[in-house]
Coordinates of C-alpha atoms in Angstrom, one line a residue:
M1 CA 142.4 105.1 66.3
D2 CA 140.4 102.3 67.9
R3 CA 137.0 101.8 66.2
R4 CA 135.1 101.9 69.5
K5 CA 136.8 105.2 70.5
F6 CA 136.0 106.6 67.0
K7 CA 132.3 105.7 67.4
S8 CA 132.2 107.3 70.9
I9 CA 133.8 110.5 69.6
L10 CA 131.4 110.6 66.7
L11 CA 128.4 110.1 69.0
I12 CA 129.6 112.9 71.3
I13 CA 130.0 115.3 68.3
T14 CA 126.6 114.4 66.9
F15 CA 125.0 114.9 70.4
G16 CA 126.8 118.3 70.7
V17 CA 125.6 119.4 67.3
L18 CA 122.0 118.4 68.0
L19 CA 122.1 120.1 71.4
F20 CA 123.4 123.3 69.9
A21 CA 120.7 123.2 67.2
L22 CA 118.1 122.6 69.9
V23 CA 119.2 125.6 71.9
Q24 CA 119.3 127.9 68.9
N25 CA 115.8 126.9 67.8
F26 CA 114.2 126.1 71.2
S27 CA 110.8 127.7 70.5
L28 CA 110.5 125.9 67.2
A29 CA 111.6 122.6 68.7
W30 CA 109.1 123.0 71.6
A31 CA 106.2 123.7 69.2
A32 CA 107.2 120.7 67.2
L33 CA 107.3 118.6 70.4
G34 CA 103.8 119.8 71.4
T35 CA 102.4 118.9 67.9
A36 CA 104.0 115.5 68.1
Y37 CA 102.5 115.0 71.6
Q38 CA 99.0 115.9 70.4
I39 CA 99.3 113.2 67.7
V40 CA 100.4 110.4 70.1
E41 CA 98.5 111.6 73.1
P42 CA 95.8 108.9 72.9
V43 CA 98.5 106.2 72.8
I44 CA 100.4 107.7 75.8
T45 CA 97.1 108.1 77.7
G46 CA 96.2 104.5 76.9
F47 CA 99.5 103.2 78.3
C48 CA 99.0 105.4 81.4
I49 CA 95.5 103.9 81.9
A50 CA 96.9 100.4 81.3
F51 CA 99.5 101.1 84.0
V52 CA 96.9 102.1 86.5
L53 CA 94.5 99.2 85.7
N54 CA 97.4 96.8 85.8
V55 CA 97.5 97.2 89.6
L56 CA 94.0 95.8 89.9
L57 CA 94.6 93.2 87.2
R58 CA 97.6 91.8 89.0
V59 CA 95.6 91.5 92.2
L60 CA 92.8 89.6 90.4
E61 CA 95.2 87.3 88.6
G62 CA 97.4 86.6 91.6
R63 CA 94.7 86.2 94.3
V64 CA 91.1 86.1 93.1
F65 CA 91.4 84.0 90.0
A66 CA 94.7 82.4 90.8
F67 CA 93.0 79.0 90.8
L68 CA 92.5 79.2 87.1
G69 CA 96.2 79.4 86.5
R70 CA 96.8 76.3 88.7
S71 CA 94.4 74.2 86.8
P72 CA 95.8 71.1 85.1
R73 CA 93.8 71.9 82.0
R74 CA 95.5 74.2 79.5
L75 CA 92.2 75.7 78.3
V76 CA 91.3 76.7 81.8
R77 CA 94.7 78.2 82.4
R78 CA 94.4 80.3 79.3
L79 CA 91.1 81.8 80.7
L80 CA 93.1 83.5 83.6
R81 CA 94.0 86.6 81.6
P82 CA 90.6 87.1 79.8
V83 CA 88.5 86.6 83.0
S84 CA 90.8 88.8 85.1
L85 CA 90.8 91.5 82.4
V86 CA 87.0 91.5 82.0
A87 CA 86.6 91.6 85.8
T88 CA 89.0 94.6 85.9
I89 CA 87.0 96.5 83.3
L90 CA 83.7 95.7 85.0
L91 CA 85.0 96.8 88.4
T92 CA 86.4 100.0 87.0
L93 CA 83.2 100.9 85.1
G94 CA 81.1 99.8 88.1
I95 CA 83.0 102.2 90.4
V96 CA 82.6 105.1 87.9
V97 CA 78.8 104.3 87.5
V98 CA 78.3 104.1 91.3
L99 CA 80.1 107.5 91.8
M100 CA 78.0 109.0 89.0
V101 CA 74.8 107.6 90.5
V102 CA 75.8 109.1 93.9
I103 CA 77.1 112.4 92.6
I104 CA 74.6 113.4 89.9
P105 CA 71.4 113.4 92.0
E106 CA 73.2 115.2 94.8
L107 CA 74.7 117.7 92.4
Q108 CA 71.4 118.3 90.8
E109 CA 69.7 118.8 94.1
T110 CA 72.4 121.2 95.3
I111 CA 72.3 123.3 92.1
L112 CA 68.5 123.4 92.2
R113 CA 68.7 124.5 95.8
L114 CA 71.2 127.2 95.0
V115 CA 69.1 128.6 92.1
T116 CA 65.9 128.5 94.2
N117 CA 67.4 130.3 97.2
M118 CA 69.9 132.5 95.2
E119 CA 68.1 135.7 96.2
T120 CA 68.2 134.8 99.9
Y121 CA 71.9 133.9 99.6
I122 CA 72.7 137.2 97.9
S123 CA 70.8 139.2 100.6
T124 CA 72.6 137.3 103.3
I125 CA 76.0 138.0 101.7
E126 CA 75.1 141.7 101.3
E127 CA 74.1 142.0 104.9
W128 CA 77.3 140.2 106.0
V129 CA 79.5 142.4 103.8
A130 CA 77.7 145.6 104.9
G131 CA 78.3 144.6 108.5
I132 CA 82.1 144.5 108.2
E133 CA 83.6 147.5 110.0
I134 CA 87.1 148.7 110.7
N135 CA 87.6 151.4 113.3
G136 CA 83.8 152.1 113.3
Q137 CA 83.6 152.6 109.6
Q138 CA 82.0 150.3 107.0
L139 CA 84.5 148.6 104.8
F140 CA 82.0 148.2 102.0
P141 CA 79.4 151.0 102.5
A142 CA 77.7 150.6 99.1
R143 CA 75.5 147.6 98.2
F144 CA 76.4 145.7 95.1
D145 CA 74.0 146.2 92.2
W146 CA 73.2 142.6 91.1
E147 CA 70.6 143.8 88.6
K148 CA 73.1 146.0 86.9
L149 CA 75.5 143.0 86.7
L150 CA 72.8 140.8 85.1
E151 CA 72.0 143.6 82.6
T152 CA 75.7 143.9 81.7
I153 CA 76.0 140.2 81.1
Q154 CA 72.9 140.2 78.9
Q155 CA 74.3 143.1 76.9
M156 CA 77.5 141.3 76.4
L157 CA 75.7 138.2 75.1
T158 CA 73.4 140.1 72.7
A159 CA 76.0 142.6 71.4
P160 CA 77.4 142.2 67.8
E161 CA 80.8 141.4 69.2
S162 CA 79.3 138.4 71.1
G163 CA 80.1 136.3 68.0
S164 CA 83.5 135.7 69.6
I165 CA 81.8 134.3 72.7
V166 CA 79.8 131.9 70.5
E167 CA 82.9 130.9 68.7
T168 CA 84.7 130.3 72.0
A169 CA 81.7 128.1 73.2
A170 CA 81.8 126.2 69.9
G171 CA 85.5 125.7 70.3
V172 CA 85.2 124.5 73.8
T173 CA 82.4 122.0 72.7
T174 CA 84.6 120.7 69.9
S175 CA 87.5 120.3 72.3
V176 CA 85.4 118.4 74.8
I177 CA 84.1 116.0 72.1
R178 CA 87.6 115.4 70.8
S179 CA 88.9 114.7 74.3
L180 CA 86.1 112.2 74.9
M181 CA 86.8 110.4 71.7
N182 CA 90.6 110.3 72.5
L183 CA 89.6 108.9 76.0
V184 CA 87.6 106.2 74.4
F185 CA 90.5 105.3 72.0
S186 CA 92.9 105.4 74.9
F187 CA 90.7 103.0 76.9
F188 CA 90.7 100.5 74.0
I189 CA 94.5 100.8 73.7
A190 CA 94.8 100.2 77.4
I191 CA 92.7 97.0 77.1
Y192 CA 94.9 95.7 74.3
V193 CA 98.1 96.5 76.2
L194 CA 96.8 94.7 79.3
A195 CA 95.7 91.7 77.2
Q196 CA 99.1 91.4 75.5
K197 CA 101.4 93.0 78.1
E198 CA 103.9 90.2 78.1
R199 CA 104.3 90.5 74.3
V200 CA 104.5 94.3 74.5
G201 CA 107.2 94.0 77.2
E202 CA 109.1 91.4 75.2
L203 CA 109.1 93.6 72.1
A204 CA 110.4 96.6 74.1
V205 CA 113.2 94.5 75.5
R206 CA 114.2 93.2 72.1
I207 CA 114.2 96.7 70.6
S208 CA 116.3 98.0 73.5
E209 CA 118.8 95.1 73.2
A210 CA 119.1 95.8 69.5
L211 CA 119.8 99.5 69.9
L212 CA 121.8 99.7 73.2
P213 CA 124.7 97.9 74.8
R214 CA 124.0 95.1 77.1
R215 CA 125.3 97.0 80.2
V216 CA 123.0 99.9 79.4
V217 CA 120.0 97.6 78.9
D218 CA 120.6 95.9 82.3
K219 CA 120.9 99.3 84.1
L220 CA 117.8 100.6 82.3
R221 CA 115.9 97.5 83.2
H222 CA 116.9 97.9 86.8
I223 CA 115.7 101.6 86.8
L224 CA 112.4 100.7 85.1
T225 CA 111.8 97.9 87.6
M226 CA 112.3 100.3 90.5
A227 CA 110.1 102.9 88.8
N228 CA 107.4 100.3 88.2
N229 CA 107.4 99.3 91.9
A230 CA 107.4 102.9 93.1
F231 CA 104.5 103.9 90.8
S232 CA 102.5 100.8 91.6
N233 CA 103.0 101.2 95.3
F234 CA 102.1 104.9 95.1
I235 CA 98.9 104.2 93.1
T236 CA 97.8 101.4 95.4
G237 CA 98.5 103.4 98.6
Q238 CA 97.0 106.7 97.3
L239 CA 93.8 105.0 96.1
A240 CA 93.4 103.1 99.3
E241 CA 94.0 106.3 101.3
A242 CA 91.4 108.2 99.2
V243 CA 88.7 105.5 99.7
I244 CA 89.4 105.4 103.5
L245 CA 89.2 109.1 103.8
G246 CA 86.0 109.4 101.7
V247 CA 84.3 106.6 103.7
L248 CA 85.3 108.2 107.1
C249 CA 84.1 111.6 105.9
F250 CA 80.8 110.2 104.8
I251 CA 80.2 108.3 108.1
G252 CA 81.2 111.3 110.1
M253 CA 78.9 113.6 108.1
K254 CA 76.0 111.2 108.5
I255 CA 76.6 111.0 112.3
F256 CA 76.6 114.8 112.7
R257 CA 73.8 115.2 110.1
F258 CA 75.7 117.6 107.8
P259 CA 74.0 118.4 104.5
N260 CA 75.3 117.2 101.1
A261 CA 77.1 114.3 102.8
A262 CA 77.4 112.1 99.7
I263 CA 78.7 114.7 97.2
I264 CA 81.1 116.3 99.7
S265 CA 82.5 112.9 100.8
V266 CA 83.0 111.9 97.2
L267 CA 84.8 115.2 96.5
V268 CA 87.0 114.7 99.5
G269 CA 87.8 111.2 98.5
V270 CA 88.5 112.0 94.8
T271 CA 90.6 115.1 95.6
A272 CA 92.6 113.0 98.1
V273 CA 94.2 111.2 95.1
V274 CA 96.3 114.4 94.9
P275 CA 98.8 114.2 97.7
I276 CA 98.6 116.6 100.6
I277 CA 96.8 119.5 99.0
G278 CA 94.1 117.4 97.4
P279 CA 92.0 116.8 100.5
L280 CA 92.3 120.5 101.4
I281 CA 90.7 121.4 98.1
G282 CA 87.8 119.0 98.7
E283 CA 87.3 120.3 102.3
I284 CA 87.2 123.9 101.1
I285 CA 84.5 123.1 98.5
G286 CA 82.6 121.1 101.1
F287 CA 82.8 124.0 103.6
L288 CA 81.4 126.4 101.0
L289 CA 78.5 124.1 100.1
I290 CA 77.5 123.8 103.7
L291 CA 78.1 127.6 104.4
I292 CA 75.3 128.6 102.0
E293 CA 73.0 126.2 103.9
S294 CA 74.0 127.0 107.5
P295 CA 77.0 129.0 108.7
L296 CA 76.8 127.3 112.1
Q297 CA 76.9 123.8 110.5
A298 CA 79.7 125.0 108.2
L299 CA 81.7 125.9 111.4
F300 CA 81.1 122.5 112.9
F301 CA 82.0 120.8 109.6
L302 CA 85.3 122.8 109.5
I303 CA 86.1 121.5 113.0
F304 CA 85.2 117.9 112.0
I305 CA 87.1 118.0 108.8
L306 CA 90.2 119.5 110.4
A307 CA 90.2 116.7 113.0
L308 CA 89.8 114.2 110.2
Q309 CA 92.7 115.9 108.3
V310 CA 94.9 115.5 111.4
I311 CA 94.0 111.8 111.6
E312 CA 94.6 111.5 107.8
G313 CA 98.0 113.2 108.0
N314 CA 99.3 111.5 111.1
V315 CA 97.8 108.0 110.9
I316 CA 96.3 107.1 107.5
Y317 CA 98.8 108.7 105.1
P318 CA 102.0 107.5 106.9
K319 CA 100.6 104.0 107.3
V320 CA 98.9 103.5 103.9
V321 CA 100.9 105.7 101.5
G322 CA 104.1 106.5 103.4
K323 CA 105.2 102.9 103.8
S324 CA 104.3 102.0 100.2
V325 CA 106.2 104.9 98.8
G326 CA 109.0 104.9 101.3
L327 CA 109.6 108.7 101.3
P328 CA 110.1 111.1 104.2
G329 CA 107.4 113.7 104.7
L330 CA 109.6 116.6 103.7
I331 CA 110.4 115.0 100.3
V332 CA 106.7 114.2 99.7
L333 CA 105.8 117.9 100.3
S334 CA 108.7 119.1 98.2
A335 CA 107.7 116.8 95.3
V336 CA 104.2 118.0 95.4
I337 CA 105.3 121.7 95.3
V338 CA 107.9 121.3 92.6
G339 CA 105.6 119.1 90.5
S340 CA 102.8 121.6 90.7
N341 CA 105.1 124.4 89.6
L342 CA 106.5 122.4 86.7
A343 CA 103.4 120.7 85.2
G344 CA 100.3 121.7 87.2
I345 CA 97.9 118.9 88.3
I346 CA 99.9 116.3 86.3
G347 CA 103.0 117.3 88.1
V348 CA 101.3 117.0 91.4
L349 CA 100.1 113.5 90.6
L350 CA 103.5 112.3 89.2
G351 CA 105.8 114.3 91.6
V352 CA 105.7 111.9 94.5
P353 CA 106.2 108.6 92.6
I354 CA 109.0 110.2 90.5
A355 CA 110.6 111.5 93.7
S356 CA 110.3 108.0 95.2
V357 CA 112.1 106.6 92.2
I358 CA 114.9 109.1 92.5
Y359 CA 115.1 108.5 96.2
A360 CA 115.3 104.7 95.7
L361 CA 118.0 105.2 93.0
V362 CA 120.1 107.4 95.3
M363 CA 119.8 105.0 98.2
D364 CA 120.7 102.1 95.9
W365 CA 123.8 104.1 94.7
L366 CA 124.8 104.9 98.3
D367 CA 124.4 101.3 99.3
N368 CA 126.6 100.0 96.6
R369 CA 129.4 102.5 97.0
P370 CA 132.7 100.7 97.8
D371 CA 133.9 103.6 100.0
A372 CA 130.8 103.6 102.3
P373 CA 130.8 100.4 104.4
L374 CA 129.4 102.1 107.5
F375 CA 126.3 103.3 105.6
R376 CA 125.7 99.8 104.2
K377 CA 126.1 98.4 107.7
R378 CA 123.7 100.9 109.2
R379 CA 121.1 99.9 106.5
G380 CA 121.6 96.2 107.1
G381 CA 124.0 95.5 104.3
D382 CA 121.4 94.7 101.7
G383 CA 120.1 98.1 100.8
K384 CA 117.1 97.9 103.2
A385 CA 116.7 100.0 106.3
D386 CA 116.7 98.1 109.6
S387 CA 113.3 97.9 111.1

């Protein structure tokens, strides 16, 4: 038997045995995978942060500080990466600080207003609920006993069994501290990866060439290049769309003098990072924040935000994100739904770029099929759609 065929058969048998063992012990394997992920989570998060920040780093290196790379002096050329990296970090931290400066005072004022006027809000809600009638009969004839609810909560906190609540609070605090520490470690890992990204990429290529056949490496490199372009375009377009939507929301709210303009606009912009359903979440929260202030203004805000949503869905998103990702609207919506069902908020964020990669690979495969000349002709013969 040929040695190559023997190795192929051996690999197939090994893969079959491993697959059978995985199916037989799926729960144990899944638990082991979860444990392994928790160990390497800061590293994975660091690479994800580096991938996102690399979009800004490339812009700064290619446009803002490109003159450093064209300098005849070697020392000046070597400053291109450090200067661009420091500028990337400062810009990122500056955006976070500005958002916090805007959000924290507004959030503090909103919470203080809620606490101060809580009794009035409760009375208004009770009157509104008591006024709901169906066929002449009150839907909720009895008033809610808020004092009894507060007494029940107090008894729960002071009961001997409340030790479990304290333990839960301590566990949540420990988890938050651990998450913050992991985030700091991930940020430093991201900085190192960005500073040495060429060396990291070269090492990955050398390892893949040592372990895989040349044909597989070339195909894998092609797929990863397409994935990188799709993810980068998606991140750029989605962030640009979120900034535009947040700014338009803030300007409109200031013009119509809606309350809590800053915090609601920031919420709308931040949640817009999540495709399609993200802006809706921010708009609902904003509507509720205005509702407790003035139901009439909340109604006008709803009309305003729905009009802005129409503009965002038909003008901003197709122009800014749609072109960068290159996906039909139906596939974008399906990717968001499937991603949310599979992996929650992470699935929502990654669903669209992953779908764009799959879409690009399918289109590339169709373009290069030898038995589909009409399709290639319709798309211009080079895999790009005619404009």
